[in-house]
PDB file of C-alpha atoms in Angstrom:
ATOM      1  CA  UNK A   1      -0.303  20.491 -24.952  1.00 48.00           C
ATOM      2  CA  UNK A   2       1.283  17.899 -27.187  1.00 52.00           C
ATOM      3  CA  UNK A   3       0.344  16.288 -30.476  1.00 68.00           C
ATOM      4  CA  UNK A   4      -0.734  12.778 -29.891  1.00 73.00           C
ATOM      5  CA  UNK A   5      -3.277  10.035 -30.988  1.00 79.00           C
ATOM      6  CA  UNK A   6      -6.735  10.061 -29.589  1.00 84.00           C
ATOM      7  CA  UNK A   7      -6.889   8.672 -26.029  1.00 87.00           C
ATOM      8  CA  UNK A   8      -9.124   5.750 -27.168  1.00 84.00           C
ATOM      9  CA  UNK A   9      -6.384   4.554 -29.560  1.00 87.00           C
ATOM     10  CA  UNK A  10      -3.941   4.420 -26.681  1.00 90.00           C
ATOM     11  CA  UNK A  11      -5.982   2.384 -24.196  1.00 90.00           C
ATOM     12  CA  UNK A  12      -6.054  -1.374 -24.267  1.00 84.00           C
ATOM     13  CA  UNK A  13      -9.818  -1.153 -23.501  1.00 83.00           C
ATOM     14  CA  UNK A  14     -12.978  -1.396 -25.597  1.00 84.00           C
ATOM     15  CA  UNK A  15     -16.225   0.435 -25.018  1.00 85.00           C
ATOM     16  CA  UNK A  16     -18.059   0.414 -22.644  1.00 88.00           C
ATOM     17  CA  UNK A  17     -14.989   0.072 -20.372  1.00 91.00           C
ATOM     18  CA  UNK A  18     -13.295   3.296 -21.767  1.00 92.00           C
ATOM     19  CA  UNK A  19     -14.087   5.738 -18.993  1.00 95.00           C
ATOM     20  CA  UNK A  20     -11.782   8.704 -19.747  1.00 96.00           C
ATOM     21  CA  UNK A  21     -12.513  11.052 -22.586  1.00 95.00           C
ATOM     22  CA  UNK A  22      -9.426  12.952 -23.467  1.00 95.00           C
ATOM     23  CA  UNK A  23      -5.646  13.018 -23.231  1.00 96.00           C
ATOM     24  CA  UNK A  24      -4.852  16.655 -22.509  1.00 96.00           C
ATOM     25  CA  UNK A  25      -1.109  16.513 -21.817  1.00 96.00           C
ATOM     26  CA  UNK A  26       1.598  13.826 -21.477  1.00 96.00           C
ATOM     27  CA  UNK A  27       5.312  13.891 -20.893  1.00 96.00           C
ATOM     28  CA  UNK A  28       8.119  11.629 -19.817  1.00 96.00           C
ATOM     29  CA  UNK A  29       6.732  11.147 -16.277  1.00 97.00           C
ATOM     30  CA  UNK A  30       3.323  12.832 -16.222  1.00 98.00           C
ATOM     31  CA  UNK A  31      -0.064  12.658 -17.798  1.00 98.00           C
ATOM     32  CA  UNK A  32      -3.222  14.648 -17.564  1.00 98.00           C
ATOM     33  CA  UNK A  33      -6.564  13.337 -18.852  1.00 98.00           C
ATOM     34  CA  UNK A  34     -10.166  14.651 -18.666  1.00 98.00           C
ATOM     35  CA  UNK A  35     -13.630  13.228 -18.535  1.00 98.00           C
ATOM     36  CA  UNK A  36     -17.040  14.926 -18.364  1.00 98.00           C
ATOM     37  CA  UNK A  37     -19.395  12.970 -16.043  1.00 98.00           C
ATOM     38  CA  UNK A  38     -22.458  11.768 -17.888  1.00 97.00           C
ATOM     39  CA  UNK A  39     -24.556   8.977 -19.068  1.00 96.00           C
ATOM     40  CA  UNK A  40     -21.821   7.807 -21.449  1.00 94.00           C
ATOM     41  CA  UNK A  41     -20.081   6.202 -18.458  1.00 94.00           C
ATOM     42  CA  UNK A  42     -20.685   2.582 -17.681  1.00 95.00           C
ATOM     43  CA  UNK A  43     -20.899   3.443 -13.941  1.00 97.00           C
ATOM     44  CA  UNK A  44     -23.235   6.478 -14.224  1.00 97.00           C
ATOM     45  CA  UNK A  45     -26.251   6.035 -11.949  1.00 97.00           C
ATOM     46  CA  UNK A  46     -29.206   7.395 -13.983  1.00 97.00           C
ATOM     47  CA  UNK A  47     -31.473   7.729 -10.859  1.00 97.00           C
ATOM     48  CA  UNK A  48     -29.169  10.024  -8.837  1.00 98.00           C
ATOM     49  CA  UNK A  49     -27.092  11.295 -11.867  1.00 98.00           C
ATOM     50  CA  UNK A  50     -23.624  10.609 -10.494  1.00 98.00           C
ATOM     51  CA  UNK A  51     -20.609   8.288 -10.822  1.00 98.00           C
ATOM     52  CA  UNK A  52     -19.720   6.745  -7.458  1.00 97.00           C
ATOM     53  CA  UNK A  53     -16.541   8.126  -5.981  1.00 97.00           C
ATOM     54  CA  UNK A  54     -14.827   4.752  -5.856  1.00 96.00           C
ATOM     55  CA  UNK A  55     -14.733   4.745  -9.643  1.00 97.00           C
ATOM     56  CA  UNK A  56     -12.023   7.378  -9.263  1.00 98.00           C
ATOM     57  CA  UNK A  57      -9.520   4.580  -8.851  1.00 97.00           C
ATOM     58  CA  UNK A  58     -10.339   3.338 -12.383  1.00 97.00           C
ATOM     59  CA  UNK A  59     -10.311   6.784 -13.792  1.00 98.00           C
ATOM     60  CA  UNK A  60      -6.769   7.197 -12.407  1.00 98.00           C
ATOM     61  CA  UNK A  61      -5.745   3.761 -13.714  1.00 97.00           C
ATOM     62  CA  UNK A  62      -6.956   4.582 -17.301  1.00 96.00           C
ATOM     63  CA  UNK A  63      -5.099   7.858 -17.155  1.00 97.00           C
ATOM     64  CA  UNK A  64      -1.945   5.932 -16.447  1.00 97.00           C
ATOM     65  CA  UNK A  65      -2.852   3.480 -19.218  1.00 95.00           C
ATOM     66  CA  UNK A  66      -3.109   6.540 -21.496  1.00 96.00           C
ATOM     67  CA  UNK A  67       0.455   7.516 -20.417  1.00 95.00           C
ATOM     68  CA  UNK A  68       1.704   4.002 -21.104  1.00 94.00           C
ATOM     69  CA  UNK A  69      -0.048   3.756 -24.517  1.00 94.00           C
ATOM     70  CA  UNK A  70       1.298   7.154 -25.592  1.00 95.00           C
ATOM     71  CA  UNK A  71       4.911   6.058 -24.838  1.00 93.00           C
ATOM     72  CA  UNK A  72       4.334   2.703 -26.635  1.00 92.00           C
ATOM     73  CA  UNK A  73       2.944   4.515 -29.671  1.00 92.00           C
ATOM     74  CA  UNK A  74       6.018   6.710 -29.740  1.00 92.00           C
ATOM     75  CA  UNK A  75       8.110   3.537 -30.002  1.00 91.00           C
ATOM     76  CA  UNK A  76       5.860   2.197 -32.767  1.00 92.00           C
ATOM     77  CA  UNK A  77       4.350  -0.461 -30.481  1.00 90.00           C
ATOM     78  CA  UNK A  78       0.763  -1.383 -29.455  1.00 89.00           C
ATOM     79  CA  UNK A  79      -0.599  -0.245 -26.129  1.00 89.00           C
ATOM     80  CA  UNK A  80       0.631  -2.668 -23.433  1.00 90.00           C
ATOM     81  CA  UNK A  81      -1.601  -4.633 -21.118  1.00 89.00           C
ATOM     82  CA  UNK A  82      -1.116  -3.397 -17.568  1.00 90.00           C
ATOM     83  CA  UNK A  83      -2.326  -4.711 -14.181  1.00 93.00           C
ATOM     84  CA  UNK A  84      -3.507  -2.550 -11.356  1.00 95.00           C
ATOM     85  CA  UNK A  85      -2.026  -4.205  -8.356  1.00 95.00           C
ATOM     86  CA  UNK A  86      -3.506  -1.894  -5.792  1.00 94.00           C
ATOM     87  CA  UNK A  87      -3.922   1.623  -4.607  1.00 95.00           C
ATOM     88  CA  UNK A  88      -2.701   3.235  -1.454  1.00 94.00           C
ATOM     89  CA  UNK A  89      -4.391   5.928   0.520  1.00 94.00           C
ATOM     90  CA  UNK A  90      -7.350   6.523  -1.741  1.00 96.00           C
ATOM     91  CA  UNK A  91      -8.911   9.634  -0.251  1.00 96.00           C
ATOM     92  CA  UNK A  92     -12.062  11.117  -1.747  1.00 94.00           C
ATOM     93  CA  UNK A  93     -13.352  14.541  -0.743  1.00 96.00           C
ATOM     94  CA  UNK A  94     -16.774  13.546  -2.172  1.00 96.00           C
ATOM     95  CA  UNK A  95     -18.769  10.334  -2.359  1.00 97.00           C
ATOM     96  CA  UNK A  96     -19.668  10.776  -5.996  1.00 98.00           C
ATOM     97  CA  UNK A  97     -18.764  12.688  -9.101  1.00 98.00           C
ATOM     98  CA  UNK A  98     -21.761  14.790 -10.215  1.00 98.00           C
ATOM     99  CA  UNK A  99     -23.253  14.914 -13.710  1.00 98.00           C
ATOM    100  CA  UNK A 100     -21.646  17.537 -16.068  1.00 98.00           C
ATOM    101  CA  UNK A 101     -18.545  17.925 -13.825  1.00 98.00           C
ATOM    102  CA  UNK A 102     -15.331  18.129 -15.832  1.00 98.00           C
ATOM    103  CA  UNK A 103     -12.844  15.933 -14.004  1.00 98.00           C
ATOM    104  CA  UNK A 104      -9.140  16.574 -14.580  1.00 98.00           C
ATOM    105  CA  UNK A 105      -7.129  13.458 -13.791  1.00 98.00           C
ATOM    106  CA  UNK A 106      -3.404  13.797 -13.195  1.00 98.00           C
ATOM    107  CA  UNK A 107      -0.757  11.144 -12.673  1.00 98.00           C
ATOM    108  CA  UNK A 108       2.947  11.475 -11.966  1.00 98.00           C
ATOM    109  CA  UNK A 109       5.313   8.559 -12.136  1.00 98.00           C
ATOM    110  CA  UNK A 110       7.026   8.131  -8.771  1.00 98.00           C
ATOM    111  CA  UNK A 111       9.170   5.069  -9.772  1.00 97.00           C
ATOM    112  CA  UNK A 112       9.521   2.353 -12.284  1.00 94.00           C
ATOM    113  CA  UNK A 113      11.634  -0.791 -12.084  1.00 94.00           C
ATOM    114  CA  UNK A 114      11.436  -3.827 -14.333  1.00 89.00           C
ATOM    115  CA  UNK A 115       7.725  -3.290 -15.225  1.00 88.00           C
ATOM    116  CA  UNK A 116       6.657  -2.411 -11.649  1.00 94.00           C
ATOM    117  CA  UNK A 117       5.525   1.228 -11.439  1.00 96.00           C
ATOM    118  CA  UNK A 118       4.089   3.653  -8.929  1.00 98.00           C
ATOM    119  CA  UNK A 119       2.095   6.718  -9.827  1.00 98.00           C
ATOM    120  CA  UNK A 120       0.826   9.530  -7.593  1.00 98.00           C
ATOM    121  CA  UNK A 121      -2.646  10.440  -8.946  1.00 98.00           C
ATOM    122  CA  UNK A 122      -5.286  13.073  -8.222  1.00 98.00           C
ATOM    123  CA  UNK A 123      -8.719  14.095  -9.572  1.00 98.00           C
ATOM    124  CA  UNK A 124      -9.682  17.734  -9.684  1.00 98.00           C
ATOM    125  CA  UNK A 125     -12.710  19.729 -10.657  1.00 98.00           C
ATOM    126  CA  UNK A 126     -12.157  23.424 -11.435  1.00 98.00           C
ATOM    127  CA  UNK A 127      -8.840  23.255  -9.478  1.00 97.00           C
ATOM    128  CA  UNK A 128     -10.422  21.718  -6.378  1.00 98.00           C
ATOM    129  CA  UNK A 129      -9.079  18.301  -5.289  1.00 98.00           C
ATOM    130  CA  UNK A 130     -11.750  15.652  -5.313  1.00 98.00           C
ATOM    131  CA  UNK A 131      -9.686  12.492  -4.821  1.00 98.00           C
ATOM    132  CA  UNK A 132      -6.064  11.303  -4.585  1.00 98.00           C
ATOM    133  CA  UNK A 133      -4.198   7.995  -4.431  1.00 98.00           C
ATOM    134  CA  UNK A 134      -0.996   6.183  -5.173  1.00 98.00           C
ATOM    135  CA  UNK A 135      -1.400   3.429  -7.736  1.00 98.00           C
ATOM    136  CA  UNK A 136       0.810   0.381  -7.931  1.00 97.00           C
ATOM    137  CA  UNK A 137       0.928  -1.194 -11.382  1.00 96.00           C
ATOM    138  CA  UNK A 138       2.672  -3.965 -13.287  1.00 94.00           C
ATOM    139  CA  UNK A 139       3.160  -3.425 -17.001  1.00 89.00           C
ATOM    140  CA  UNK A 140       4.970  -6.539 -18.259  1.00 86.00           C
ATOM    141  CA  UNK A 141       6.888  -6.691 -21.502  1.00 81.00           C
ATOM    142  CA  UNK A 142       5.097  -8.419 -24.369  1.00 80.00           C
ATOM    143  CA  UNK A 143       7.466 -11.372 -23.963  1.00 82.00           C
ATOM    144  CA  UNK A 144       6.787 -11.648 -20.204  1.00 80.00           C
ATOM    145  CA  UNK A 145       3.013 -11.375 -20.701  1.00 80.00           C
ATOM    146  CA  UNK A 146       3.101 -14.199 -23.301  1.00 82.00           C
ATOM    147  CA  UNK A 147       5.185 -16.407 -20.951  1.00 80.00           C
ATOM    148  CA  UNK A 148       2.752 -15.794 -18.182  1.00 74.00           C
ATOM    149  CA  UNK A 149      -0.251 -16.652 -20.312  1.00 79.00           C
ATOM    150  CA  UNK A 150       1.331 -19.786 -21.685  1.00 79.00           C
ATOM    151  CA  UNK A 151       2.204 -21.233 -18.199  1.00 71.00           C
ATOM    152  CA  UNK A 152       0.407 -24.308 -17.126  1.00 61.00           C
ATOM    153  CA  UNK A 153      -1.695 -23.951 -14.054  1.00 62.00           C
ATOM    154  CA  UNK A 154      -0.291 -25.426 -10.959  1.00 59.00           C
TER     155      UNK A 154
END
């Protein structure tokens, strides 16, 4: 366990798009976040009381964003904007995450080069694997992001 700002301060998201509740642990190349499945989630289906399993990709992405935001905060910088380029081999052991389940989301940095990063991610409930994937992300520098935004459309 480490001392860190609240997860919501580290994400470049605003409610209702903040889907992950808590930053549990973070280090140089890993992060562990947690969420309790419930009505507070934008994707919660109130009729069948679940979050669809495919939302796991976004839970993983926000966990990585928490990692990125934490490291930016350590440098005295704002949380960077990142782009989820894709996921590889998303495998879900369930079709939905059930109400009241406590989901532990883990991500481990596999590689990083010039803003491109790959993270191996998994979601567990009580130590049982529910989903796993490899996320490919682009986290541009502030300068690169500004250059990209200012470019004229072709």
